[in-house]
Protein backbone atom coordinates (compact mmCIF):
# COMPACT_ATOMS: atom_id res chain seq x y z
CA UNK A 1 0.00 0.00 0.00
CA UNK A 2 2.79 2.34 0.90
CA UNK A 3 4.56 1.59 -2.38
CA UNK A 4 1.35 2.20 -4.41
CA UNK A 5 0.70 5.46 -2.56
CA UNK A 6 4.29 6.59 -3.20
CA UNK A 7 3.92 5.95 -6.95
CA UNK A 8 0.57 7.74 -6.99
CA UNK A 9 2.01 10.77 -5.24
CA UNK A 10 5.07 10.73 -7.48
CA UNK A 11 2.83 10.63 -10.56
CA UNK A 12 0.76 13.51 -9.25
CA UNK A 13 3.91 15.48 -8.63
CA UNK A 14 5.10 14.81 -12.16
CA UNK A 15 1.78 15.96 -13.56
CA UNK A 16 1.90 19.04 -11.39
CA UNK A 17 5.40 19.86 -12.55
CA UNK A 18 4.37 19.16 -16.17
CA UNK A 19 1.34 21.37 -15.81
CA UNK A 20 3.50 24.03 -14.26
CA UNK A 21 6.00 23.85 -17.13
CA UNK A 22 3.19 23.99 -19.67
CA UNK A 23 1.82 27.02 -17.90
CA UNK A 24 5.28 28.56 -17.96
CA UNK A 25 5.55 28.02 -21.70
CA UNK A 26 2.18 29.64 -22.29
CA UNK A 27 3.18 32.56 -20.11
CA UNK A 28 6.52 33.02 -21.88
CA UNK A 29 5.15 32.64 -25.43
CA UNK A 30 5.13 35.98 -27.21
CA UNK A 31 1.85 37.07 -28.82
CA UNK A 32 1.78 37.04 -32.61
CA UNK A 33 2.41 40.43 -34.20
CA UNK A 34 -0.44 41.18 -36.59
CA UNK A 35 -0.03 43.70 -39.39
CA UNK A 36 -2.47 44.95 -42.00
CA UNK A 37 -1.30 45.61 -45.56
CA UNK A 38 -3.37 47.94 -47.73
CA UNK A 39 -2.79 48.09 -51.47
CA UNK A 40 -3.70 50.20 -54.46
CA UNK A 41 -4.44 47.05 -56.49
CA UNK A 42 -7.58 44.97 -56.96
CA UNK A 43 -7.55 41.97 -54.62
CA UNK A 44 -5.42 39.09 -55.99
CA UNK A 45 -4.91 40.87 -59.32
CA UNK A 46 -2.21 39.02 -61.32
CA UNK A 47 1.28 40.45 -60.92
CA UNK A 48 0.44 43.51 -58.85
CA UNK A 49 -2.03 42.15 -56.32
CA UNK A 50 -0.34 38.76 -56.16
CA UNK A 51 2.99 40.55 -55.73
CA UNK A 52 1.63 42.20 -52.59
CA UNK A 53 0.37 38.79 -51.45
CA UNK A 54 3.84 37.35 -52.01
CA UNK A 55 5.40 40.01 -49.83
CA UNK A 56 3.01 39.16 -47.00
CA UNK A 57 3.59 35.43 -47.42
CA UNK A 58 7.36 35.80 -47.23
CA UNK A 59 7.15 37.88 -44.05
CA UNK A 60 4.79 35.36 -42.47
CA UNK A 61 6.95 32.37 -43.39
CA UNK A 62 10.35 33.89 -42.60
CA UNK A 63 9.13 35.04 -39.21
CA UNK A 64 8.21 31.47 -38.30
CA UNK A 65 4.68 32.56 -37.52
CA UNK A 66 5.73 35.33 -35.14
CA UNK A 67 4.22 37.83 -37.57
CA UNK A 68 1.07 37.65 -39.64
CA UNK A 69 0.42 40.18 -42.39
CA UNK A 70 -3.13 40.29 -43.78
CA UNK A 71 -3.53 41.82 -47.24
CA UNK A 72 -6.42 44.10 -48.18
CA UNK A 73 -7.11 44.96 -51.82
CA UNK A 74 -8.16 48.42 -52.95
CA UNK A 75 -11.44 49.51 -51.27
CA UNK A 76 -11.47 46.58 -48.83
CA UNK A 77 -10.12 48.71 -46.00
CA UNK A 78 -9.31 52.04 -47.66
CA UNK A 79 -9.67 53.37 -51.23
CA UNK A 80 -6.77 52.74 -53.61
CA UNK A 81 -5.36 56.25 -53.46
CA UNK A 82 -5.55 56.53 -49.66
CA UNK A 83 -2.91 53.88 -49.00
CA UNK A 84 -0.19 56.44 -48.26
CA UNK A 85 -2.28 58.26 -45.65
CA UNK A 86 -3.56 55.03 -44.11
CA UNK A 87 -0.05 53.76 -43.44
CA UNK A 88 1.19 57.18 -42.36
CA UNK A 89 -1.48 57.51 -39.68
CA UNK A 90 -1.19 53.87 -38.57
CA UNK A 91 -4.51 52.54 -39.86
CA UNK A 92 -2.35 49.87 -41.51
CA UNK A 93 1.26 48.99 -40.77
CA UNK A 94 2.34 48.44 -44.36
CA UNK A 95 1.14 49.41 -47.83
CA UNK A 96 1.84 48.40 -51.41
CA UNK A 97 1.51 50.79 -54.32
CA UNK A 98 3.58 53.15 -56.48
CA UNK A 99 5.24 56.42 -55.52
CA UNK A 100 3.83 58.41 -58.44
CA UNK A 101 0.38 58.12 -56.92
CA UNK A 102 1.50 60.40 -54.08
CA UNK A 103 2.63 63.41 -56.09
CA UNK A 104 0.04 65.39 -54.13
CA UNK A 105 2.20 64.77 -51.06
CA UNK A 106 5.46 65.44 -52.85
CA UNK A 107 6.05 65.77 -56.58
CA UNK A 108 9.59 64.52 -56.01
CA UNK A 109 8.18 61.10 -55.07
CA UNK A 110 7.63 60.41 -58.78
CA UNK A 111 11.36 59.91 -59.34
CA UNK A 112 11.13 56.75 -57.21
CA UNK A 113 8.53 55.07 -59.41
CA UNK A 114 9.41 55.88 -63.01
CA UNK A 115 10.52 58.72 -65.28
CA UNK A 116 9.52 58.98 -68.97
CA UNK A 117 12.45 57.99 -71.17
CA UNK A 118 14.30 57.21 -67.94
CA UNK A 119 15.72 54.11 -66.29
CA UNK A 120 14.80 50.51 -66.97
CA UNK A 121 13.94 48.11 -64.15
CA UNK A 122 17.51 46.91 -63.70
CA UNK A 123 18.83 50.47 -63.76
CA UNK A 124 16.28 51.50 -61.14
CA UNK A 125 17.36 48.63 -58.89
CA UNK A 126 20.99 49.63 -59.35
CA UNK A 127 20.29 53.26 -58.46
CA UNK A 128 18.07 52.47 -55.49
CA UNK A 129 20.18 49.76 -53.89
CA UNK A 130 23.70 50.90 -54.79
CA UNK A 131 23.47 54.42 -56.21
CA UNK A 132 22.06 56.35 -53.26
CA UNK A 133 18.48 56.41 -54.51
CA UNK A 134 16.96 54.49 -51.61
CA UNK A 135 18.57 56.78 -49.04
CA UNK A 136 17.04 59.80 -50.79
CA UNK A 137 13.67 58.07 -50.90
CA UNK A 138 13.86 57.35 -47.18
CA UNK A 139 14.75 60.98 -46.51
CA UNK A 140 11.73 62.14 -48.52
CA UNK A 141 9.26 59.90 -46.66
CA UNK A 142 10.67 60.39 -43.16
CA UNK A 143 8.49 63.43 -42.30
CA UNK A 144 5.43 61.28 -43.03
CA UNK A 145 6.52 58.59 -40.56
CA UNK A 146 7.12 56.12 -43.39
CA UNK A 147 9.91 53.83 -44.53
CA UNK A 148 9.86 53.10 -48.29
CA UNK A 149 11.34 50.03 -49.97
CA UNK A 150 11.25 48.68 -53.52
CA UNK A 151 8.49 46.07 -53.50
CA UNK A 152 8.24 44.99 -57.13
CA UNK A 153 8.88 46.13 -60.68
CA UNK A 154 6.74 45.71 -63.78
CA UNK A 155 9.61 46.09 -66.22
CA UNK A 156 8.99 47.80 -69.55
CA UNK A 157 5.35 48.72 -70.07
CA UNK A 158 3.23 49.16 -73.18
CA UNK A 159 2.19 52.56 -74.48
CA UNK A 160 -1.49 51.92 -73.90
CA UNK A 161 -4.89 51.22 -75.44
CA UNK A 162 -6.48 53.77 -77.78
CA UNK A 163 -9.76 54.12 -79.61
CA UNK A 164 -8.15 56.27 -82.28
CA UNK A 165 -4.97 56.03 -84.32
CA UNK A 166 -1.97 58.10 -83.28
CA UNK A 167 -0.31 59.25 -86.50
CA UNK A 168 0.98 62.61 -85.31
CA UNK A 169 1.41 64.68 -82.17
CA UNK A 170 -1.79 66.48 -83.18
CA UNK A 171 -3.73 63.28 -82.49
CA UNK A 172 -2.86 63.65 -78.81
CA UNK A 173 -4.59 67.02 -78.53
CA UNK A 174 -7.82 66.76 -76.58
CA UNK A 175 -7.16 63.08 -75.83
CA UNK A 176 -8.52 62.09 -72.42
CA UNK A 177 -6.21 59.35 -71.20
CA UNK A 178 -5.68 57.54 -67.92
CA UNK A 179 -1.96 58.01 -67.35
CA UNK A 180 -0.43 58.82 -63.93
CA UNK A 181 2.77 60.49 -62.79
CA UNK A 182 5.21 62.36 -64.97
CA UNK A 183 3.88 60.60 -68.06
CA UNK A 184 0.59 62.38 -67.46
CA UNK A 185 2.38 65.72 -67.36
CA UNK A 186 4.04 64.92 -70.69
CA UNK A 187 0.66 64.12 -72.25
CA UNK A 188 -0.72 67.37 -70.87
CA UNK A 189 2.09 69.31 -72.53
CA UNK A 190 1.21 67.60 -75.81
CA UNK A 191 -2.36 68.89 -75.48
CA UNK A 192 -3.99 65.84 -73.92
CA UNK A 193 -5.88 65.51 -70.64
CA UNK A 194 -4.35 63.08 -68.13
CA UNK A 195 -6.76 61.28 -65.81
CA UNK A 196 -5.69 59.38 -62.70
CA UNK A 197 -7.90 56.33 -62.11
CA UNK A 198 -7.29 53.20 -60.02
CA UNK A 199 -6.92 49.96 -61.96
CA UNK A 200 -10.34 48.66 -61.00
CA UNK A 201 -12.06 51.49 -62.92
CA UNK A 202 -10.15 51.32 -66.20
CA UNK A 203 -12.24 48.90 -68.22
CA UNK A 204 -15.62 50.52 -67.56
CA UNK A 205 -14.20 54.02 -68.08
CA UNK A 206 -12.68 53.04 -71.42
CA UNK A 207 -15.74 51.08 -72.54
CA UNK A 208 -18.16 53.87 -71.63
CA UNK A 209 -16.12 56.56 -73.36
CA UNK A 210 -15.36 58.42 -70.13
CA UNK A 211 -11.75 58.21 -71.31
CA UNK A 212 -10.40 57.85 -74.85
CA UNK A 213 -7.33 55.83 -73.96
CA UNK A 214 -5.58 54.19 -71.05
CA UNK A 215 -2.21 52.81 -70.18
CA UNK A 216 -2.09 50.08 -67.58
CA UNK A 217 0.93 47.82 -67.46
CA UNK A 218 1.90 45.27 -70.10
CA UNK A 219 0.37 42.25 -71.90
CA UNK A 220 0.14 40.05 -68.79
CA UNK A 221 -1.96 42.57 -66.85
CA UNK A 222 -3.76 44.10 -69.82
CA UNK A 223 -5.01 40.67 -70.92
CA UNK A 224 -6.24 39.94 -67.39
CA UNK A 225 -8.28 43.16 -67.41
CA UNK A 226 -9.75 42.41 -70.84
CA UNK A 227 -8.80 45.85 -72.13
CA UNK A 228 -8.74 44.48 -75.69
CA UNK A 229 -12.55 44.37 -75.50
CA UNK A 230 -12.77 48.11 -74.96
CA UNK A 231 -10.17 49.61 -77.34
CA UNK A 232 -8.95 49.05 -80.90
CA UNK A 233 -5.27 49.90 -80.87
CA UNK A 234 -2.44 48.77 -78.59
CA UNK A 235 0.57 51.07 -78.83
CA UNK A 236 4.22 50.67 -77.88
CA UNK A 237 6.79 51.47 -76.53
CA UNK A 238 5.75 52.60 -73.06
CA UNK A 239 7.97 55.69 -73.07
CA UNK A 240 6.23 56.89 -69.92
CA UNK A 241 7.06 53.81 -67.78
CA UNK A 242 10.26 52.05 -68.91
CA UNK A 243 10.74 50.22 -65.62
CA UNK A 244 8.25 51.07 -62.89
CA UNK A 245 9.30 50.44 -59.31
CA UNK A 246 6.46 49.52 -56.99
CA UNK A 247 6.81 50.32 -53.33
CA UNK A 248 6.26 48.84 -49.94
CA UNK A 249 5.69 51.62 -47.41
CA UNK A 250 6.10 50.74 -43.76
CA UNK A 251 4.84 52.68 -40.77
CA UNK A 252 7.95 53.86 -38.91
CA UNK A 253 6.52 53.33 -35.41
CA UNK A 254 5.32 49.82 -36.22
CA UNK A 255 8.72 48.98 -37.68
CA UNK A 256 10.61 50.41 -34.69
CA UNK A 257 8.49 48.28 -32.35
CA UNK A 258 9.77 45.07 -33.99
CA UNK A 259 12.81 43.21 -32.69
CA UNK A 260 15.89 43.49 -34.90
CA UNK A 261 15.48 40.10 -36.55
CA UNK A 262 11.89 40.83 -37.61
CA UNK A 263 12.93 44.24 -38.93
CA UNK A 264 15.49 42.46 -41.10
CA UNK A 265 12.88 39.97 -42.27
CA UNK A 266 10.49 42.74 -43.36
CA UNK A 267 13.18 44.60 -45.32
CA UNK A 268 14.59 41.48 -46.97
CA UNK A 269 11.09 40.20 -47.80
CA UNK A 270 10.64 43.41 -49.80
CA UNK A 271 13.79 42.57 -51.77
CA UNK A 272 12.48 39.10 -52.52
CA UNK A 273 9.12 40.50 -53.67
CA UNK A 274 10.90 43.09 -55.81
CA UNK A 275 12.94 40.44 -57.61
CA UNK A 276 10.12 37.92 -58.03
CA UNK A 277 7.66 40.37 -59.56
CA UNK A 278 10.09 41.43 -62.28
CA UNK A 279 10.87 37.79 -63.01
CA UNK A 280 7.18 36.95 -63.25
CA UNK A 281 6.44 39.74 -65.72
CA UNK A 282 9.44 38.71 -67.81
CA UNK A 283 8.07 35.16 -67.91
CA UNK A 284 4.36 35.93 -68.43
CA UNK A 285 4.40 38.75 -70.98
CA UNK A 286 5.42 36.73 -74.08
CA UNK A 287 2.56 34.25 -73.75
CA UNK A 288 0.07 37.01 -72.97
CA UNK A 289 1.19 39.00 -76.01
CA UNK A 290 0.78 35.92 -78.21
CA UNK A 291 -2.77 35.43 -76.90
CA UNK A 292 -3.67 39.07 -77.54
CA UNK A 293 -2.38 38.91 -81.11
CA UNK A 294 -3.38 35.42 -82.21
CA UNK A 295 -6.59 34.82 -80.29
CA UNK A 296 -8.01 38.32 -79.85
CA UNK A 297 -6.57 39.84 -83.05
CA UNK A 298 -5.33 42.95 -81.27
CA UNK A 299 -3.99 45.65 -83.59
CA UNK A 300 -0.53 46.46 -82.23
CA UNK A 301 0.96 49.76 -83.38
CA UNK A 302 4.29 51.48 -82.79
CA UNK A 303 4.27 55.19 -81.99
CA UNK A 304 5.54 57.16 -85.01
CA UNK A 305 9.13 58.33 -84.65
CA UNK A 306 8.26 62.03 -84.72
CA UNK A 307 5.67 61.50 -81.97
CA UNK A 308 8.25 59.83 -79.74
CA UNK A 309 10.76 62.56 -80.50
CA UNK A 310 8.30 65.26 -79.46
CA UNK A 311 7.31 63.36 -76.33
CA UNK A 312 10.98 62.99 -75.42
CA UNK A 313 11.42 66.76 -75.73
CA UNK A 314 8.38 67.40 -73.52
CA UNK A 315 9.59 64.81 -71.03
CA UNK A 316 12.94 66.54 -70.62
CA UNK A 317 11.15 69.83 -70.01
CA UNK A 318 8.77 68.34 -67.44
CA UNK A 319 11.52 66.60 -65.47
CA UNK A 320 13.84 69.63 -65.51
CA UNK A 321 11.03 71.90 -64.30
CA UNK A 322 10.26 69.50 -61.47
CA UNK A 323 13.93 69.52 -60.46
CA UNK A 324 13.89 73.31 -60.33
CA UNK A 325 11.02 73.46 -57.81
CA UNK A 326 13.09 72.97 -54.67
CA UNK A 327 16.54 72.01 -53.44
CA UNK A 328 15.63 68.44 -52.54
CA UNK A 329 14.01 67.78 -55.91
CA UNK A 330 17.21 69.03 -57.54
CA UNK A 331 19.27 66.72 -55.31
CA UNK A 332 17.20 63.71 -56.35
CA UNK A 333 17.26 64.75 -60.01
CA UNK A 334 21.05 65.13 -60.00
CA UNK A 335 21.49 61.71 -58.42
CA UNK A 336 19.06 60.09 -60.85
CA UNK A 337 20.54 61.67 -63.96
CA UNK A 338 24.12 60.98 -62.91
CA UNK A 339 23.37 57.29 -62.46
CA UNK A 340 21.42 57.18 -65.75
CA UNK A 341 24.33 58.75 -67.62
CA UNK A 342 26.78 56.13 -66.38
CA UNK A 343 24.32 53.32 -66.99
CA UNK A 344 23.62 54.54 -70.52
CA UNK A 345 27.33 54.58 -71.37
CA UNK A 346 27.81 51.05 -70.07
CA UNK A 347 24.54 49.82 -71.58
CA UNK A 348 25.49 51.00 -75.05
CA UNK A 349 28.36 48.49 -75.18
CA UNK A 350 26.69 45.77 -73.09
CA UNK A 351 22.93 45.03 -73.17
CA UNK A 352 22.02 47.29 -76.09
CA UNK A 353 24.95 46.17 -78.24
CA UNK A 354 24.24 42.52 -77.45
CA UNK A 355 20.52 42.78 -78.26
CA UNK A 356 21.32 44.41 -81.58
CA UNK A 357 23.76 41.63 -82.41
CA UNK A 358 21.42 38.89 -81.21
CA UNK A 359 18.39 40.13 -83.11
CA UNK A 360 20.33 40.33 -86.38
CA UNK A 361 21.32 36.67 -86.10
Coordinates of C-alpha atoms in Angstrom, one line a residue:
X1 CA 0.0 0.0 0.0
X2 CA 2.8 2.3 0.9
X3 CA 4.6 1.6 -2.4
X4 CA 1.4 2.2 -4.4
X5 CA 0.7 5.5 -2.6
X6 CA 4.3 6.6 -3.2
X7 CA 3.9 6.0 -6.9
X8 CA 0.6 7.7 -7.0
X9 CA 2.0 10.8 -5.2
X10 CA 5.1 10.7 -7.5
X11 CA 2.8 10.6 -10.6
X12 CA 0.8 13.5 -9.3
X13 CA 3.9 15.5 -8.6
X14 CA 5.1 14.8 -12.2
X15 CA 1.8 16.0 -13.6
X16 CA 1.9 19.0 -11.4
X17 CA 5.4 19.9 -12.6
X18 CA 4.4 19.2 -16.2
X19 CA 1.3 21.4 -15.8
X20 CA 3.5 24.0 -14.3
X21 CA 6.0 23.8 -17.1
X22 CA 3.2 24.0 -19.7
X23 CA 1.8 27.0 -17.9
X24 CA 5.3 28.6 -18.0
X25 CA 5.6 28.0 -21.7
X26 CA 2.2 29.6 -22.3
X27 CA 3.2 32.6 -20.1
X28 CA 6.5 33.0 -21.9
X29 CA 5.1 32.6 -25.4
X30 CA 5.1 36.0 -27.2
X31 CA 1.9 37.1 -28.8
X32 CA 1.8 37.0 -32.6
X33 CA 2.4 40.4 -34.2
X34 CA -0.4 41.2 -36.6
X35 CA 0.0 43.7 -39.4
X36 CA -2.5 44.9 -42.0
X37 CA -1.3 45.6 -45.6
X38 CA -3.4 47.9 -47.7
X39 CA -2.8 48.1 -51.5
X40 CA -3.7 50.2 -54.5
X41 CA -4.4 47.1 -56.5
X42 CA -7.6 45.0 -57.0
X43 CA -7.6 42.0 -54.6
X44 CA -5.4 39.1 -56.0
X45 CA -4.9 40.9 -59.3
X46 CA -2.2 39.0 -61.3
X47 CA 1.3 40.4 -60.9
X48 CA 0.4 43.5 -58.8
X49 CA -2.0 42.1 -56.3
X50 CA -0.3 38.8 -56.2
X51 CA 3.0 40.6 -55.7
X52 CA 1.6 42.2 -52.6
X53 CA 0.4 38.8 -51.5
X54 CA 3.8 37.4 -52.0
X55 CA 5.4 40.0 -49.8
X56 CA 3.0 39.2 -47.0
X57 CA 3.6 35.4 -47.4
X58 CA 7.4 35.8 -47.2
X59 CA 7.2 37.9 -44.0
X60 CA 4.8 35.4 -42.5
X61 CA 6.9 32.4 -43.4
X62 CA 10.4 33.9 -42.6
X63 CA 9.1 35.0 -39.2
X64 CA 8.2 31.5 -38.3
X65 CA 4.7 32.6 -37.5
X66 CA 5.7 35.3 -35.1
X67 CA 4.2 37.8 -37.6
X68 CA 1.1 37.7 -39.6
X69 CA 0.4 40.2 -42.4
X70 CA -3.1 40.3 -43.8
X71 CA -3.5 41.8 -47.2
X72 CA -6.4 44.1 -48.2
X73 CA -7.1 45.0 -51.8
X74 CA -8.2 48.4 -53.0
X75 CA -11.4 49.5 -51.3
X76 CA -11.5 46.6 -48.8
X77 CA -10.1 48.7 -46.0
X78 CA -9.3 52.0 -47.7
X79 CA -9.7 53.4 -51.2
X80 CA -6.8 52.7 -53.6
X81 CA -5.4 56.3 -53.5
X82 CA -5.6 56.5 -49.7
X83 CA -2.9 53.9 -49.0
X84 CA -0.2 56.4 -48.3
X85 CA -2.3 58.3 -45.7
X86 CA -3.6 55.0 -44.1
X87 CA 0.0 53.8 -43.4
X88 CA 1.2 57.2 -42.4
X89 CA -1.5 57.5 -39.7
X90 CA -1.2 53.9 -38.6
X91 CA -4.5 52.5 -39.9
X92 CA -2.3 49.9 -41.5
X93 CA 1.3 49.0 -40.8
X94 CA 2.3 48.4 -44.4
X95 CA 1.1 49.4 -47.8
X96 CA 1.8 48.4 -51.4
X97 CA 1.5 50.8 -54.3
X98 CA 3.6 53.1 -56.5
X99 CA 5.2 56.4 -55.5
X100 CA 3.8 58.4 -58.4
X101 CA 0.4 58.1 -56.9
X102 CA 1.5 60.4 -54.1
X103 CA 2.6 63.4 -56.1
X104 CA 0.0 65.4 -54.1
X105 CA 2.2 64.8 -51.1
X106 CA 5.5 65.4 -52.9
X107 CA 6.1 65.8 -56.6
X108 CA 9.6 64.5 -56.0
X109 CA 8.2 61.1 -55.1
X110 CA 7.6 60.4 -58.8
X111 CA 11.4 59.9 -59.3
X112 CA 11.1 56.7 -57.2
X113 CA 8.5 55.1 -59.4
X114 CA 9.4 55.9 -63.0
X115 CA 10.5 58.7 -65.3
X116 CA 9.5 59.0 -69.0
X117 CA 12.5 58.0 -71.2
X118 CA 14.3 57.2 -67.9
X119 CA 15.7 54.1 -66.3
X120 CA 14.8 50.5 -67.0
X121 CA 13.9 48.1 -64.1
X122 CA 17.5 46.9 -63.7
X123 CA 18.8 50.5 -63.8
X124 CA 16.3 51.5 -61.1
X125 CA 17.4 48.6 -58.9
X126 CA 21.0 49.6 -59.3
X127 CA 20.3 53.3 -58.5
X128 CA 18.1 52.5 -55.5
X129 CA 20.2 49.8 -53.9
X130 CA 23.7 50.9 -54.8
X131 CA 23.5 54.4 -56.2
X132 CA 22.1 56.4 -53.3
X133 CA 18.5 56.4 -54.5
X134 CA 17.0 54.5 -51.6
X135 CA 18.6 56.8 -49.0
X136 CA 17.0 59.8 -50.8
X137 CA 13.7 58.1 -50.9
X138 CA 13.9 57.4 -47.2
X139 CA 14.7 61.0 -46.5
X140 CA 11.7 62.1 -48.5
X141 CA 9.3 59.9 -46.7
X142 CA 10.7 60.4 -43.2
X143 CA 8.5 63.4 -42.3
X144 CA 5.4 61.3 -43.0
X145 CA 6.5 58.6 -40.6
X146 CA 7.1 56.1 -43.4
X147 CA 9.9 53.8 -44.5
X148 CA 9.9 53.1 -48.3
X149 CA 11.3 50.0 -50.0
X150 CA 11.3 48.7 -53.5
X151 CA 8.5 46.1 -53.5
X152 CA 8.2 45.0 -57.1
X153 CA 8.9 46.1 -60.7
X154 CA 6.7 45.7 -63.8
X155 CA 9.6 46.1 -66.2
X156 CA 9.0 47.8 -69.6
X157 CA 5.4 48.7 -70.1
X158 CA 3.2 49.2 -73.2
X159 CA 2.2 52.6 -74.5
X160 CA -1.5 51.9 -73.9
X161 CA -4.9 51.2 -75.4
X162 CA -6.5 53.8 -77.8
X163 CA -9.8 54.1 -79.6
X164 CA -8.1 56.3 -82.3
X165 CA -5.0 56.0 -84.3
X166 CA -2.0 58.1 -83.3
X167 CA -0.3 59.2 -86.5
X168 CA 1.0 62.6 -85.3
X169 CA 1.4 64.7 -82.2
X170 CA -1.8 66.5 -83.2
X171 CA -3.7 63.3 -82.5
X172 CA -2.9 63.6 -78.8
X173 CA -4.6 67.0 -78.5
X174 CA -7.8 66.8 -76.6
X175 CA -7.2 63.1 -75.8
X176 CA -8.5 62.1 -72.4
X177 CA -6.2 59.4 -71.2
X178 CA -5.7 57.5 -67.9
X179 CA -2.0 58.0 -67.3
X180 CA -0.4 58.8 -63.9
X181 CA 2.8 60.5 -62.8
X182 CA 5.2 62.4 -65.0
X183 CA 3.9 60.6 -68.1
X184 CA 0.6 62.4 -67.5
X185 CA 2.4 65.7 -67.4
X186 CA 4.0 64.9 -70.7
X187 CA 0.7 64.1 -72.2
X188 CA -0.7 67.4 -70.9
X189 CA 2.1 69.3 -72.5
X190 CA 1.2 67.6 -75.8
X191 CA -2.4 68.9 -75.5
X192 CA -4.0 65.8 -73.9
X193 CA -5.9 65.5 -70.6
X194 CA -4.3 63.1 -68.1
X195 CA -6.8 61.3 -65.8
X196 CA -5.7 59.4 -62.7
X197 CA -7.9 56.3 -62.1
X198 CA -7.3 53.2 -60.0
X199 CA -6.9 50.0 -62.0
X200 CA -10.3 48.7 -61.0
X201 CA -12.1 51.5 -62.9
X202 CA -10.1 51.3 -66.2
X203 CA -12.2 48.9 -68.2
X204 CA -15.6 50.5 -67.6
X205 CA -14.2 54.0 -68.1
X206 CA -12.7 53.0 -71.4
X207 CA -15.7 51.1 -72.5
X208 CA -18.2 53.9 -71.6
X209 CA -16.1 56.6 -73.4
X210 CA -15.4 58.4 -70.1
X211 CA -11.7 58.2 -71.3
X212 CA -10.4 57.9 -74.8
X213 CA -7.3 55.8 -74.0
X214 CA -5.6 54.2 -71.0
X215 CA -2.2 52.8 -70.2
X216 CA -2.1 50.1 -67.6
X217 CA 0.9 47.8 -67.5
X218 CA 1.9 45.3 -70.1
X219 CA 0.4 42.2 -71.9
X220 CA 0.1 40.0 -68.8
X221 CA -2.0 42.6 -66.8
X222 CA -3.8 44.1 -69.8
X223 CA -5.0 40.7 -70.9
X224 CA -6.2 39.9 -67.4
X225 CA -8.3 43.2 -67.4
X226 CA -9.7 42.4 -70.8
X227 CA -8.8 45.8 -72.1
X228 CA -8.7 44.5 -75.7
X229 CA -12.5 44.4 -75.5
X230 CA -12.8 48.1 -75.0
X231 CA -10.2 49.6 -77.3
X232 CA -9.0 49.0 -80.9
X233 CA -5.3 49.9 -80.9
X234 CA -2.4 48.8 -78.6
X235 CA 0.6 51.1 -78.8
X236 CA 4.2 50.7 -77.9
X237 CA 6.8 51.5 -76.5
X238 CA 5.8 52.6 -73.1
X239 CA 8.0 55.7 -73.1
X240 CA 6.2 56.9 -69.9
X241 CA 7.1 53.8 -67.8
X242 CA 10.3 52.0 -68.9
X243 CA 10.7 50.2 -65.6
X244 CA 8.3 51.1 -62.9
X245 CA 9.3 50.4 -59.3
X246 CA 6.5 49.5 -57.0
X247 CA 6.8 50.3 -53.3
X248 CA 6.3 48.8 -49.9
X249 CA 5.7 51.6 -47.4
X250 CA 6.1 50.7 -43.8
X251 CA 4.8 52.7 -40.8
X252 CA 8.0 53.9 -38.9
X253 CA 6.5 53.3 -35.4
X254 CA 5.3 49.8 -36.2
X255 CA 8.7 49.0 -37.7
X256 CA 10.6 50.4 -34.7
X257 CA 8.5 48.3 -32.3
X258 CA 9.8 45.1 -34.0
X259 CA 12.8 43.2 -32.7
X260 CA 15.9 43.5 -34.9
X261 CA 15.5 40.1 -36.6
X262 CA 11.9 40.8 -37.6
X263 CA 12.9 44.2 -38.9
X264 CA 15.5 42.5 -41.1
X265 CA 12.9 40.0 -42.3
X266 CA 10.5 42.7 -43.4
X267 CA 13.2 44.6 -45.3
X268 CA 14.6 41.5 -47.0
X269 CA 11.1 40.2 -47.8
X270 CA 10.6 43.4 -49.8
X271 CA 13.8 42.6 -51.8
X272 CA 12.5 39.1 -52.5
X273 CA 9.1 40.5 -53.7
X274 CA 10.9 43.1 -55.8
X275 CA 12.9 40.4 -57.6
X276 CA 10.1 37.9 -58.0
X277 CA 7.7 40.4 -59.6
X278 CA 10.1 41.4 -62.3
X279 CA 10.9 37.8 -63.0
X280 CA 7.2 37.0 -63.3
X281 CA 6.4 39.7 -65.7
X282 CA 9.4 38.7 -67.8
X283 CA 8.1 35.2 -67.9
X284 CA 4.4 35.9 -68.4
X285 CA 4.4 38.8 -71.0
X286 CA 5.4 36.7 -74.1
X287 CA 2.6 34.2 -73.7
X288 CA 0.1 37.0 -73.0
X289 CA 1.2 39.0 -76.0
X290 CA 0.8 35.9 -78.2
X291 CA -2.8 35.4 -76.9
X292 CA -3.7 39.1 -77.5
X293 CA -2.4 38.9 -81.1
X294 CA -3.4 35.4 -82.2
X295 CA -6.6 34.8 -80.3
X296 CA -8.0 38.3 -79.9
X297 CA -6.6 39.8 -83.0
X298 CA -5.3 43.0 -81.3
X299 CA -4.0 45.7 -83.6
X300 CA -0.5 46.5 -82.2
X301 CA 1.0 49.8 -83.4
X302 CA 4.3 51.5 -82.8
X303 CA 4.3 55.2 -82.0
X304 CA 5.5 57.2 -85.0
X305 CA 9.1 58.3 -84.7
X306 CA 8.3 62.0 -84.7
X307 CA 5.7 61.5 -82.0
X308 CA 8.3 59.8 -79.7
X309 CA 10.8 62.6 -80.5
X310 CA 8.3 65.3 -79.5
X311 CA 7.3 63.4 -76.3
X312 CA 11.0 63.0 -75.4
X313 CA 11.4 66.8 -75.7
X314 CA 8.4 67.4 -73.5
X315 CA 9.6 64.8 -71.0
X316 CA 12.9 66.5 -70.6
X317 CA 11.1 69.8 -70.0
X318 CA 8.8 68.3 -67.4
X319 CA 11.5 66.6 -65.5
X320 CA 13.8 69.6 -65.5
X321 CA 11.0 71.9 -64.3
X322 CA 10.3 69.5 -61.5
X323 CA 13.9 69.5 -60.5
X324 CA 13.9 73.3 -60.3
X325 CA 11.0 73.5 -57.8
X326 CA 13.1 73.0 -54.7
X327 CA 16.5 72.0 -53.4
X328 CA 15.6 68.4 -52.5
X329 CA 14.0 67.8 -55.9
X330 CA 17.2 69.0 -57.5
X331 CA 19.3 66.7 -55.3
X332 CA 17.2 63.7 -56.4
X333 CA 17.3 64.7 -60.0
X334 CA 21.1 65.1 -60.0
X335 CA 21.5 61.7 -58.4
X336 CA 19.1 60.1 -60.8
X337 CA 20.5 61.7 -64.0
X338 CA 24.1 61.0 -62.9
X339 CA 23.4 57.3 -62.5
X340 CA 21.4 57.2 -65.7
X341 CA 24.3 58.8 -67.6
X342 CA 26.8 56.1 -66.4
X343 CA 24.3 53.3 -67.0
X344 CA 23.6 54.5 -70.5
X345 CA 27.3 54.6 -71.4
X346 CA 27.8 51.1 -70.1
X347 CA 24.5 49.8 -71.6
X348 CA 25.5 51.0 -75.1
X349 CA 28.4 48.5 -75.2
X350 CA 26.7 45.8 -73.1
X351 CA 22.9 45.0 -73.2
X352 CA 22.0 47.3 -76.1
X353 CA 25.0 46.2 -78.2
X354 CA 24.2 42.5 -77.4
X355 CA 20.5 42.8 -78.3
X356 CA 21.3 44.4 -81.6
X357 CA 23.8 41.6 -82.4
X358 CA 21.4 38.9 -81.2
X359 CA 18.4 40.1 -83.1
X360 CA 20.3 40.3 -86.4
X361 CA 21.3 36.7 -86.1

